[in-house]
PDB file of C-alpha atoms in Angstrom:
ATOM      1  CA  UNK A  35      10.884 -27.482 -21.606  1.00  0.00           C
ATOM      2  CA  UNK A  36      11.529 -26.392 -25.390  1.00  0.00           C
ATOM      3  CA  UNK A  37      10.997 -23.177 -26.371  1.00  0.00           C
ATOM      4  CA  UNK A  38      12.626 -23.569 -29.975  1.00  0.00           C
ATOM      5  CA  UNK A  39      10.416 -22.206 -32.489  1.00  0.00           C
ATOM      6  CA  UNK A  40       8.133 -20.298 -30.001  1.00  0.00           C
ATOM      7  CA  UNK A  41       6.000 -17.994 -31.576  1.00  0.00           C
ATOM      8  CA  UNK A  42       3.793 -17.445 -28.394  1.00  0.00           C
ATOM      9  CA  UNK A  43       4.309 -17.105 -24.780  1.00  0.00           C
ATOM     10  CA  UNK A  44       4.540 -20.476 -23.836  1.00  0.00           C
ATOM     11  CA  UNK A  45       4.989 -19.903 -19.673  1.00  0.00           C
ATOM     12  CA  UNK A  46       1.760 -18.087 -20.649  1.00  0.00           C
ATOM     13  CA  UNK A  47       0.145 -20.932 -22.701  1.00  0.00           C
ATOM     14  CA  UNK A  48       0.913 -23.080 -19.585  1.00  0.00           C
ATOM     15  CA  UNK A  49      -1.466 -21.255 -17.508  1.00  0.00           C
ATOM     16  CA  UNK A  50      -4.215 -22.317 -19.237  1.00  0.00           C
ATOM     17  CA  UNK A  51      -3.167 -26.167 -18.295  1.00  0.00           C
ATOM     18  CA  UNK A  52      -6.378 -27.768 -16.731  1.00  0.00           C
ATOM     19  CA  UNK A  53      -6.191 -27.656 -12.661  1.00  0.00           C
ATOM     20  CA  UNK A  54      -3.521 -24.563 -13.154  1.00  0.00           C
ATOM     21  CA  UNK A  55      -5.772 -21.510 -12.998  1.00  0.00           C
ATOM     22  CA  UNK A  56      -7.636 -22.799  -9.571  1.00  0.00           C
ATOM     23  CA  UNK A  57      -4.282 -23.885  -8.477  1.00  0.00           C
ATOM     24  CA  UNK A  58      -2.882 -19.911  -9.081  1.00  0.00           C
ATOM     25  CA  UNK A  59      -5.933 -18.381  -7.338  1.00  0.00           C
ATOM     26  CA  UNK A  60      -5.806 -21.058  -4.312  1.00  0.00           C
ATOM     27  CA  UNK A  61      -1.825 -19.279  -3.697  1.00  0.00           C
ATOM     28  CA  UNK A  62      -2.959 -16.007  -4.105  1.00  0.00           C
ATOM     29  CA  UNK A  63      -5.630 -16.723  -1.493  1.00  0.00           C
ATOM     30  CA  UNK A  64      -3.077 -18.429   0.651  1.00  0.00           C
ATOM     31  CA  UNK A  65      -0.229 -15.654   0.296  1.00  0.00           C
ATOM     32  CA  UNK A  66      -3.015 -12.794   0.895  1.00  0.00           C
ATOM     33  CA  UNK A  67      -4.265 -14.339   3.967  1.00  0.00           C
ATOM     34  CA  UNK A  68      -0.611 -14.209   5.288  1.00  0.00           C
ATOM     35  CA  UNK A  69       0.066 -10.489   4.376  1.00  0.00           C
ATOM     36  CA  UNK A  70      -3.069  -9.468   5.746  1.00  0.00           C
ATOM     37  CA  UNK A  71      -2.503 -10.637   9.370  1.00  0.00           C
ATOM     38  CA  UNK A  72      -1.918  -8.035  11.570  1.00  0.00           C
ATOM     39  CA  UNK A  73       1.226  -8.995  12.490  1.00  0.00           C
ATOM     40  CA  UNK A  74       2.296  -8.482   9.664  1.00  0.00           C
ATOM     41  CA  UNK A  75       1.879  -4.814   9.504  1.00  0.00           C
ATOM     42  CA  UNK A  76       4.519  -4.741  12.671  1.00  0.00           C
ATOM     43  CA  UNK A  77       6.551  -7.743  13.018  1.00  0.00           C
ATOM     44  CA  UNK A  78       7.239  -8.593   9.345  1.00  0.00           C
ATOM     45  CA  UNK A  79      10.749  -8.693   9.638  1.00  0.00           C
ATOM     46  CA  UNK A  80      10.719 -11.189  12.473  1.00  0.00           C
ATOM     47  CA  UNK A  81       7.981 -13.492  10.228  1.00  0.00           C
ATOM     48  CA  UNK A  82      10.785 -13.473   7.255  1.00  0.00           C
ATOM     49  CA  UNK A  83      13.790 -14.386   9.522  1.00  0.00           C
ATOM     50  CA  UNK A  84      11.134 -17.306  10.611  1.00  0.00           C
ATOM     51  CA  UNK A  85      10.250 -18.128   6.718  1.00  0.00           C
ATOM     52  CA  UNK A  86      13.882 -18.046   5.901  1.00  0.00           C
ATOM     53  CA  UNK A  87      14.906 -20.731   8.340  1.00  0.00           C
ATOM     54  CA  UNK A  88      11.943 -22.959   8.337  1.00  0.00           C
ATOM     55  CA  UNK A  89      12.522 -22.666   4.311  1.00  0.00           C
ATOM     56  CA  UNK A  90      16.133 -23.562   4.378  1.00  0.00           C
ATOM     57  CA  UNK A  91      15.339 -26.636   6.543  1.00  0.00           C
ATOM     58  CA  UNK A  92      13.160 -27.831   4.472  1.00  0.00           C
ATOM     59  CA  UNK A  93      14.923 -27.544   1.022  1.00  0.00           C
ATOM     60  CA  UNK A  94      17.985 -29.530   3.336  1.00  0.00           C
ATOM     61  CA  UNK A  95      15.434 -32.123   4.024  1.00  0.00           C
ATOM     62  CA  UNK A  96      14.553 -33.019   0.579  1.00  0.00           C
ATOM     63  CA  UNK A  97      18.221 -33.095  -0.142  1.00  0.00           C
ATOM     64  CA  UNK A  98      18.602 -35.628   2.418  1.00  0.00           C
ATOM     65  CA  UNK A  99      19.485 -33.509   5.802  1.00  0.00           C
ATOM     66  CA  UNK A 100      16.222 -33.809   7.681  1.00  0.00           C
ATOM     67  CA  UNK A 101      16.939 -32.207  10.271  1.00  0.00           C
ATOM     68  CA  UNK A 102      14.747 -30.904  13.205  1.00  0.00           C
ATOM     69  CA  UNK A 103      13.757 -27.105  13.236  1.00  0.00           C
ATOM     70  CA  UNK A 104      15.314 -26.434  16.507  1.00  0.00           C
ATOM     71  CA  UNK A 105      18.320 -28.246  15.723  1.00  0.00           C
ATOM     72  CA  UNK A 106      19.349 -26.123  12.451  1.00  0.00           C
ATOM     73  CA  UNK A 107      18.751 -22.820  14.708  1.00  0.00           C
ATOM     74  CA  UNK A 108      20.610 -23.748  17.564  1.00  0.00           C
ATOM     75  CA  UNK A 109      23.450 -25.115  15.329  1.00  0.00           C
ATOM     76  CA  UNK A 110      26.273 -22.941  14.607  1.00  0.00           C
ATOM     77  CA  UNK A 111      28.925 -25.630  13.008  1.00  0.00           C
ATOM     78  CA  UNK A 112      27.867 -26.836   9.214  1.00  0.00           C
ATOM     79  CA  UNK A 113      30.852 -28.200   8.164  1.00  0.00           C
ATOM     80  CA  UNK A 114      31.420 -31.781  10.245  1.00  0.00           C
ATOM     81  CA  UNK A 115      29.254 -34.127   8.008  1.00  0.00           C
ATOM     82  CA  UNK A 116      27.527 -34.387   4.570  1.00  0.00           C
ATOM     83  CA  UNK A 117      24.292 -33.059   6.089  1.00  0.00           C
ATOM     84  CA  UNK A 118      25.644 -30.330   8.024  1.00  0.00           C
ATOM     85  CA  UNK A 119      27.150 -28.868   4.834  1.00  0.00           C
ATOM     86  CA  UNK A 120      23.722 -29.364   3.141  1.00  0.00           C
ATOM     87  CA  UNK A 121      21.507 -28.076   5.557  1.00  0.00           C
ATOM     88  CA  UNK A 122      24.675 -24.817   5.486  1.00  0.00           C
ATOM     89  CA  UNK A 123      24.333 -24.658   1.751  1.00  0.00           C
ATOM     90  CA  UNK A 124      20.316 -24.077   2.175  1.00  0.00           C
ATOM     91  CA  UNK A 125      20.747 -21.242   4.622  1.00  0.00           C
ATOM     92  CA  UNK A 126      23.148 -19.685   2.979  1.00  0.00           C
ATOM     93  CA  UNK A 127      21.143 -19.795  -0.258  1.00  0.00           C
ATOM     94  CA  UNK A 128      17.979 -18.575   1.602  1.00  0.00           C
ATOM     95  CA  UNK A 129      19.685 -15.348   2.454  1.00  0.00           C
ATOM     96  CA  UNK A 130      21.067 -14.682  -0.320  1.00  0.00           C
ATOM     97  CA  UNK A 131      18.337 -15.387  -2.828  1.00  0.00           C
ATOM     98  CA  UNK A 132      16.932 -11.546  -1.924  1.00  0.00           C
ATOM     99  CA  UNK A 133      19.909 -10.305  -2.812  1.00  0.00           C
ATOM    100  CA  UNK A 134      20.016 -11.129  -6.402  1.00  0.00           C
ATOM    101  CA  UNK A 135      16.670  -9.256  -7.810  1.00  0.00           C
ATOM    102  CA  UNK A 136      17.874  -7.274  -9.532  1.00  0.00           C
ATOM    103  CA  UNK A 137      20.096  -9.111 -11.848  1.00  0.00           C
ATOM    104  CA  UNK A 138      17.558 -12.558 -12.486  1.00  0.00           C
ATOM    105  CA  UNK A 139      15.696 -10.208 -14.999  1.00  0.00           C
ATOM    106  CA  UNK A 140      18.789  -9.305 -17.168  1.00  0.00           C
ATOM    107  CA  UNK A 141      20.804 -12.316 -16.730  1.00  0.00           C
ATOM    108  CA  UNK A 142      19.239 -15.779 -15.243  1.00  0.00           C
ATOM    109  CA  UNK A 143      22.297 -17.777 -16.322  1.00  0.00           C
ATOM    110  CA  UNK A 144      24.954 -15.130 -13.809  1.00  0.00           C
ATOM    111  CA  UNK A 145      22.027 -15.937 -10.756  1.00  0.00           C
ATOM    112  CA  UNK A 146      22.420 -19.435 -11.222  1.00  0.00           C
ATOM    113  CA  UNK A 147      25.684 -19.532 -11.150  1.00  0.00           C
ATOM    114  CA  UNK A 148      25.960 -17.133  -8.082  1.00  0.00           C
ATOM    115  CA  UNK A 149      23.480 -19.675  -6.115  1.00  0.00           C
ATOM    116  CA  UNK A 150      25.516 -22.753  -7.134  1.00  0.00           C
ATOM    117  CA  UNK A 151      28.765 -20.849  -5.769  1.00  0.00           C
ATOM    118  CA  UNK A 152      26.880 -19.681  -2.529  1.00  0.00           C
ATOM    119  CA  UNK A 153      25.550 -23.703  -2.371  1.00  0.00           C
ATOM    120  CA  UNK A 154      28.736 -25.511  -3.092  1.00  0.00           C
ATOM    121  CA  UNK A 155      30.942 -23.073  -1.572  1.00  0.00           C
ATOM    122  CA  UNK A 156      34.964 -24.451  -2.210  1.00  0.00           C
ATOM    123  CA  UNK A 157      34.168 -27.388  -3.384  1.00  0.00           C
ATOM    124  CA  UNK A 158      35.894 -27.572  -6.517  1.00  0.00           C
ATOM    125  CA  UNK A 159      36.664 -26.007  -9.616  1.00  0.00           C
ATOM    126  CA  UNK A 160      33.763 -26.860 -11.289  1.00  0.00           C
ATOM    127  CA  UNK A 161      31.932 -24.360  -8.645  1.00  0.00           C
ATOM    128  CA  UNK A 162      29.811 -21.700 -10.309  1.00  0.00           C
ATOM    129  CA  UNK A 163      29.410 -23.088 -13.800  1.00  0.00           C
ATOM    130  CA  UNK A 164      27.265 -26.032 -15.739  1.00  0.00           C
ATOM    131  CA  UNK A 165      28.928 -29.136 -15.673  1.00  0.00           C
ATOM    132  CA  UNK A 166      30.792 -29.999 -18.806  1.00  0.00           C
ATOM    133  CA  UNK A 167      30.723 -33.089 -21.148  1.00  0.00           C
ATOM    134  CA  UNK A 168      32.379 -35.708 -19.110  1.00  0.00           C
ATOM    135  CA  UNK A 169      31.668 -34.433 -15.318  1.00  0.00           C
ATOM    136  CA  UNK A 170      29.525 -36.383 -12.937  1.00  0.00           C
ATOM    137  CA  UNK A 171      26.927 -34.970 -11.148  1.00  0.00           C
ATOM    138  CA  UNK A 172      26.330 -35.698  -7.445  1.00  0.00           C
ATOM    139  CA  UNK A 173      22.735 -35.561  -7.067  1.00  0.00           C
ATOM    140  CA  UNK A 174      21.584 -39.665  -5.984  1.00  0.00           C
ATOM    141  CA  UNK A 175      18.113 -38.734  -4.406  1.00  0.00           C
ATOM    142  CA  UNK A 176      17.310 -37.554  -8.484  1.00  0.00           C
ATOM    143  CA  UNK A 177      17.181 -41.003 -10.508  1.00  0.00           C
ATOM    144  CA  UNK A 178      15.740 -39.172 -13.670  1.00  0.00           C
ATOM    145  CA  UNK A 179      18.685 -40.075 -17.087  1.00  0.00           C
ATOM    146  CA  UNK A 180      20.771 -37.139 -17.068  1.00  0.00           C
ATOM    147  CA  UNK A 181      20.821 -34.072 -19.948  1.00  0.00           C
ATOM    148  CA  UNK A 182      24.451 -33.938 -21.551  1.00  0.00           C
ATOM    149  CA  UNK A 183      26.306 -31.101 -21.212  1.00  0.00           C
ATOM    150  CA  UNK A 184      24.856 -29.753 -24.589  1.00  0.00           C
ATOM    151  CA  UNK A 185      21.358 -30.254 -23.890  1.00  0.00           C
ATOM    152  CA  UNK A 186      21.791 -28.461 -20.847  1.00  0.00           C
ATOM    153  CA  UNK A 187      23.500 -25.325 -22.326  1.00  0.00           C
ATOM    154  CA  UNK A 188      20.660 -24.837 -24.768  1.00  0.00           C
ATOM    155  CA  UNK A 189      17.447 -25.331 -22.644  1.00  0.00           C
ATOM    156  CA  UNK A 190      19.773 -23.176 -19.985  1.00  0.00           C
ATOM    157  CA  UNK A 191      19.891 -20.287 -22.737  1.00  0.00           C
ATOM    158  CA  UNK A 192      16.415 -21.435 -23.624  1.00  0.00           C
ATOM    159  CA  UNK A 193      15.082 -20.759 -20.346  1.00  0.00           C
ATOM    160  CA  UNK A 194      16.942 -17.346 -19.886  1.00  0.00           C
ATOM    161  CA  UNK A 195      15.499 -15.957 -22.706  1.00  0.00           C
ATOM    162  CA  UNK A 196      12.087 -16.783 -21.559  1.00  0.00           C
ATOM    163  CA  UNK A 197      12.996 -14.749 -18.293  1.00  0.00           C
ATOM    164  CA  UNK A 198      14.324 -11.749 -19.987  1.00  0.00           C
ATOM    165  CA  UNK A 199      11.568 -11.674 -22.413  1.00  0.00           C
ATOM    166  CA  UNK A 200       9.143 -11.858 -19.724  1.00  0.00           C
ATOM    167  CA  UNK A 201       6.117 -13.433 -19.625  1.00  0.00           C
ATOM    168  CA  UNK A 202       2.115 -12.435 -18.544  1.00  0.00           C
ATOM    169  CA  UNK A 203       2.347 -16.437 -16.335  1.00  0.00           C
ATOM    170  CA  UNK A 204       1.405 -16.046 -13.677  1.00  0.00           C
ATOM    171  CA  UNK A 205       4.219 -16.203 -10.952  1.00  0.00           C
ATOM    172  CA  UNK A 206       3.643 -19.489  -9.765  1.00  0.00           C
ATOM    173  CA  UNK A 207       3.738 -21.159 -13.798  1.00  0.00           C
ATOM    174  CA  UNK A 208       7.270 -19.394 -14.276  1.00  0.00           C
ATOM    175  CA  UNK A 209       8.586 -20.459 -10.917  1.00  0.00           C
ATOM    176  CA  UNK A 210       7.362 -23.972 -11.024  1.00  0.00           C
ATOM    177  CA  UNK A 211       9.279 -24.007 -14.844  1.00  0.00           C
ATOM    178  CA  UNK A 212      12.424 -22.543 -13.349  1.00  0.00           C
ATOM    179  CA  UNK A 213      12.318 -24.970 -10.726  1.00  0.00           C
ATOM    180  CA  UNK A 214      11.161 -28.069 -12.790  1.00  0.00           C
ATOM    181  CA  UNK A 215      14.175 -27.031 -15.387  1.00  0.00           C
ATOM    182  CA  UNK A 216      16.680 -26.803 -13.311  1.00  0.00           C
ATOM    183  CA  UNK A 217      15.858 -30.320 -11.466  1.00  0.00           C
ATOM    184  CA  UNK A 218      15.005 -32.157 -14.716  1.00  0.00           C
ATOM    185  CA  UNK A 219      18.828 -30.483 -15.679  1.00  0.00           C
ATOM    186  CA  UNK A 220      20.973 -30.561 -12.774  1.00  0.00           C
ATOM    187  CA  UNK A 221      23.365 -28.482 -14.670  1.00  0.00           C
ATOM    188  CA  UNK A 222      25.867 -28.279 -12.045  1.00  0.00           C
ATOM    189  CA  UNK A 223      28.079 -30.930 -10.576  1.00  0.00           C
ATOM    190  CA  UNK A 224      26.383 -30.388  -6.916  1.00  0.00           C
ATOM    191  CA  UNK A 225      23.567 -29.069  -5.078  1.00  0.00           C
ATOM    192  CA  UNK A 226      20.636 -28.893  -7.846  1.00  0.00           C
ATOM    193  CA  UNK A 227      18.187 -29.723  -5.822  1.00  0.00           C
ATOM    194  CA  UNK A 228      18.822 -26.826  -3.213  1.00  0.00           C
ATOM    195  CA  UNK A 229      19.524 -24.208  -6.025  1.00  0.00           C
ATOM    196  CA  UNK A 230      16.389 -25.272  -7.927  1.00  0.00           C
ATOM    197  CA  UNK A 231      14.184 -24.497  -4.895  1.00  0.00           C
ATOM    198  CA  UNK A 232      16.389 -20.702  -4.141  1.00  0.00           C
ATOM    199  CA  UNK A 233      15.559 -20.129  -7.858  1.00  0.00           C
ATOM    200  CA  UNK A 234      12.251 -20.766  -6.849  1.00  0.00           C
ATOM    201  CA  UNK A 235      12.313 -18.493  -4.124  1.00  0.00           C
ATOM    202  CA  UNK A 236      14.083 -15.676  -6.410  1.00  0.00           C
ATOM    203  CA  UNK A 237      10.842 -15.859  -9.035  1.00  0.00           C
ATOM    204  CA  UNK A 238       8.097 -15.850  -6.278  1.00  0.00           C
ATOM    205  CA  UNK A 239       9.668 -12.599  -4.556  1.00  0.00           C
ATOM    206  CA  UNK A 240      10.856 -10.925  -7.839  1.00  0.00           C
ATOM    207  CA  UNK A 241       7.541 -11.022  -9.372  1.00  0.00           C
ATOM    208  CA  UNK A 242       5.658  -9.396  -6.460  1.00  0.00           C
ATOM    209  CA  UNK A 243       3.360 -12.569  -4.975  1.00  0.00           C
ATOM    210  CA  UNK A 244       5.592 -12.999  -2.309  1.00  0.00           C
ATOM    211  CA  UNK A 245       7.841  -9.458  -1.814  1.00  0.00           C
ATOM    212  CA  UNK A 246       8.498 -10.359   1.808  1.00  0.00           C
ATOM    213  CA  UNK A 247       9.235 -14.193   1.345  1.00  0.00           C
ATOM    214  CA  UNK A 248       7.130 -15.171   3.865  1.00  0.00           C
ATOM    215  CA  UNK A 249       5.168 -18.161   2.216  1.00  0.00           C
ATOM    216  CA  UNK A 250       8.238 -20.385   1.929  1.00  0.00           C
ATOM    217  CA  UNK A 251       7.792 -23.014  -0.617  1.00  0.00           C
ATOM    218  CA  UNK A 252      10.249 -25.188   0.454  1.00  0.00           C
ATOM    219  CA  UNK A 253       8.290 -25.728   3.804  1.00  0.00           C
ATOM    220  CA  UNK A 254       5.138 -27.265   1.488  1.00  0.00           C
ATOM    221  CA  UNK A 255       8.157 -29.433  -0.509  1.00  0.00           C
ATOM    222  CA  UNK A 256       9.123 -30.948   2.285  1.00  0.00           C
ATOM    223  CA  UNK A 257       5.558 -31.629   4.080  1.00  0.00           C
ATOM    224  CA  UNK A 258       4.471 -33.267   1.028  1.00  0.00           C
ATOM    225  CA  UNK A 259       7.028 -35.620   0.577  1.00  0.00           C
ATOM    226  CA  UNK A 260      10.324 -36.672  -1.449  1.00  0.00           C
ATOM    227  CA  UNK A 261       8.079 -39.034  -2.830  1.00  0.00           C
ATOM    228  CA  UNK A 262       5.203 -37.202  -4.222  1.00  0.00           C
ATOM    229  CA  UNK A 263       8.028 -34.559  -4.479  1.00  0.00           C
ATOM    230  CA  UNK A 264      10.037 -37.242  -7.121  1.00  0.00           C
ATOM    231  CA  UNK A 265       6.302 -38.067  -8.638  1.00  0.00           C
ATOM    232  CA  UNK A 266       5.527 -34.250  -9.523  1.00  0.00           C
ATOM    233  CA  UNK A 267       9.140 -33.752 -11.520  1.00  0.00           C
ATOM    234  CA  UNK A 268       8.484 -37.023 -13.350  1.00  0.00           C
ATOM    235  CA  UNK A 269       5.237 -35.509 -14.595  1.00  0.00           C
ATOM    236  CA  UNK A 270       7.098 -32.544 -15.351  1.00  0.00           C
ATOM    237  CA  UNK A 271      10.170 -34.405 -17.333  1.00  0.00           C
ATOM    238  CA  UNK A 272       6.926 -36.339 -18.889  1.00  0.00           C
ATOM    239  CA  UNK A 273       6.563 -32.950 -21.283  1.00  0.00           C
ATOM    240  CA  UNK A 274       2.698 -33.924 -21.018  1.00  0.00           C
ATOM    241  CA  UNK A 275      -0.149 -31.328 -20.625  1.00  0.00           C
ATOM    242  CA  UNK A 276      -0.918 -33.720 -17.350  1.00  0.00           C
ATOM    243  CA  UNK A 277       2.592 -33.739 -16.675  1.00  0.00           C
ATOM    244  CA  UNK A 278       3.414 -30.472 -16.620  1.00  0.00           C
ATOM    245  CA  UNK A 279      -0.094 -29.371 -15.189  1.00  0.00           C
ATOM    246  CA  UNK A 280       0.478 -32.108 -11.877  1.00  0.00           C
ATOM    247  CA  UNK A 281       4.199 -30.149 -11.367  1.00  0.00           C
ATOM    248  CA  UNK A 282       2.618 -27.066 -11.687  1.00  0.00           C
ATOM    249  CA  UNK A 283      -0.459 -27.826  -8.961  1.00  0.00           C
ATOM    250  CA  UNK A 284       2.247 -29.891  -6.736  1.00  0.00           C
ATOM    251  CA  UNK A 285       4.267 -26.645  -6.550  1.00  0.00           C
ATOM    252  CA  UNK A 286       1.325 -24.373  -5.997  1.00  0.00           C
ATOM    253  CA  UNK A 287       0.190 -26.590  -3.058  1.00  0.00           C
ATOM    254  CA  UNK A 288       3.933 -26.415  -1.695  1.00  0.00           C
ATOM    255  CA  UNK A 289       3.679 -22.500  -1.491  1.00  0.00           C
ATOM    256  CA  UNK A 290       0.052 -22.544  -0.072  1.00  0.00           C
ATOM    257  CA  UNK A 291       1.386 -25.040   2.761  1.00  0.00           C
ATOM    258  CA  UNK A 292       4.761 -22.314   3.259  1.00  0.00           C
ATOM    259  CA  UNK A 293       2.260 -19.482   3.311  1.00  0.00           C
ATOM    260  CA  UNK A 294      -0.178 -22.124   6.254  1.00  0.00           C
ATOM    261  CA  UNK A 295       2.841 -22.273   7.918  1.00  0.00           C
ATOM    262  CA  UNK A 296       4.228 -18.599   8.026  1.00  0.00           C
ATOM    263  CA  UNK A 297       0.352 -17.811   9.519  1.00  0.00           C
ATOM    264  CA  UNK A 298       0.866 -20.039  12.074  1.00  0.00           C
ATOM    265  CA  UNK A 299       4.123 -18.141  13.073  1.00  0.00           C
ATOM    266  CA  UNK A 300       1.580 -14.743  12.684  1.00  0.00           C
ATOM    267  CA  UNK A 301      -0.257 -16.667  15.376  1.00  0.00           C
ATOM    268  CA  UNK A 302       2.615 -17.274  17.585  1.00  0.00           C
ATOM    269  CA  UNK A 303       3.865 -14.114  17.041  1.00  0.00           C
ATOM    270  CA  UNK A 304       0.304 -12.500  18.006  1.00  0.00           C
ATOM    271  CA  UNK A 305       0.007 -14.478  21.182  1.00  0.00           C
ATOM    272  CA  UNK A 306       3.736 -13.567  22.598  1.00  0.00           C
ATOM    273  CA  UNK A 307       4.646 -17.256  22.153  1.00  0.00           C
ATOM    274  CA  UNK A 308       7.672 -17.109  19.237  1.00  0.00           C
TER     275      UNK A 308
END
């Protein structure tokens, strides 16, 4: 996404995208109807842990750990196999993604780099930092032709400015960007994919639609497909009105399936069964 030149908002400008302003009034339906279940006026604490797990396992699932539910919360060793360390990175990322609110409004760019260091943990020295010219990227479920290393440093600074600046977008236009950006980028060697989504995550609570993270996004990702999933960031990379507007709906409909699924946990909750 460019912003060079910008002399309006243009996460704002986005909103007005056809499809995108039913699209942000379907997820604030969705989200609403999960905060105002009565469980959640008791047991919201015990709906987050659930959002935060189901969430993790489905970013891990789009990064090619598709694991079952039940088998990433009984599981207690993530470092035996390629998937184990992915499905490790995602819950790690999930809990920490709360923890950062306070700095993704004054400095984006030190966020990322936190997530990619939670993500990748030791594995390397290129941990915590875009990639530079000449470094490979290990990202093969992402086909799209890669940024260089100086593309991404100026859309990176492009897009940080646009989050310090802040925006009237609605939240799910400026987390759909971040997320979009950051896949279309991959600015790190590893682990794009999961630190796109926690980026997500980080706008959606930050700007108040989701406070509690309980409508996890990554949940609707994964329902929807790697496919359609692939599809939507294509449209996205497109730089089209249709383009961006399809990304932008694709992501809204992942959020409204997190916040389907963290009502049916209200449910379970309600009825003594989880």
């Amino acid at each position: 996404m460019s912003t060079t030149g910008a002399t309006v908002d243009p996460l704002a400008a986005l909103g007005s995208l056809p499809g995108v302003a039913e699209s942000v009034e379907s997820v604030r339906k969705a989200v609403d109807r999960v905060y105002g279940h009565r469980v959640m006026r008791r047991r919201s604490t015990a709906v987050t842990s659930e959002a935060a797990l189901r969430g993790a396992r489905g970013s891990a699932a789009l990064s090619g750990a598709d694991w079952a539910l039940e088998e990433v919360r009984r599981r207690s060793d993530f470092g035996a196999d390629d998937e184990a360390l992915a499905v490790g990175a995602a819950l790690r990322l999930t809990a920490e993604a709360g923890q950062l609110l306070s700095i993704w409004r004054q400095s984006p760019l030190r966020v990322l780099a936190r997530l990619h260091l939670v993500a990748a943990a030791d594995e390397g020295d290129e941990v915590g930092r875009p990639r530079q010219a000449g470094e490979s990227v290990d990202e093969p479920l992402i086909e799209l032709e890669l940024p260089t290393s100086d593309e991404v440093a100026g859309r990176l600074d492009g897009l940080a400015q646009l989050i310090v600046a802040g925006s009237s977008a609605p939240a799910l236009v400026t987390a759909a960007v971040v997320h979009g950006e950051l896949l279309a980028l991959r600015p790190f060697v590893s682990r794009n994919g999961l630190v796109a989504r926690a980026a997500e995550r980080v706008v959606l609570i930050g700007s108040g639609l989701d406070p509690k993270s309980v409508c996890p996004a990554e949940v609707g990702h994964a329902e929807l497909g790697r496919a359609a999933y692939l599809a939507a960031l294509e449209g996205y990379v497109s730089g089209t009105p249709e383009g961006m507007a399809a990304w932008i709906t694709h992501c809204g409909r992942a959020i409204e399936l997190g916040a389907r699924e963290s009502t049916a946990v209200c449910e379970a909750l309600q009825r003594g069964a989880a």
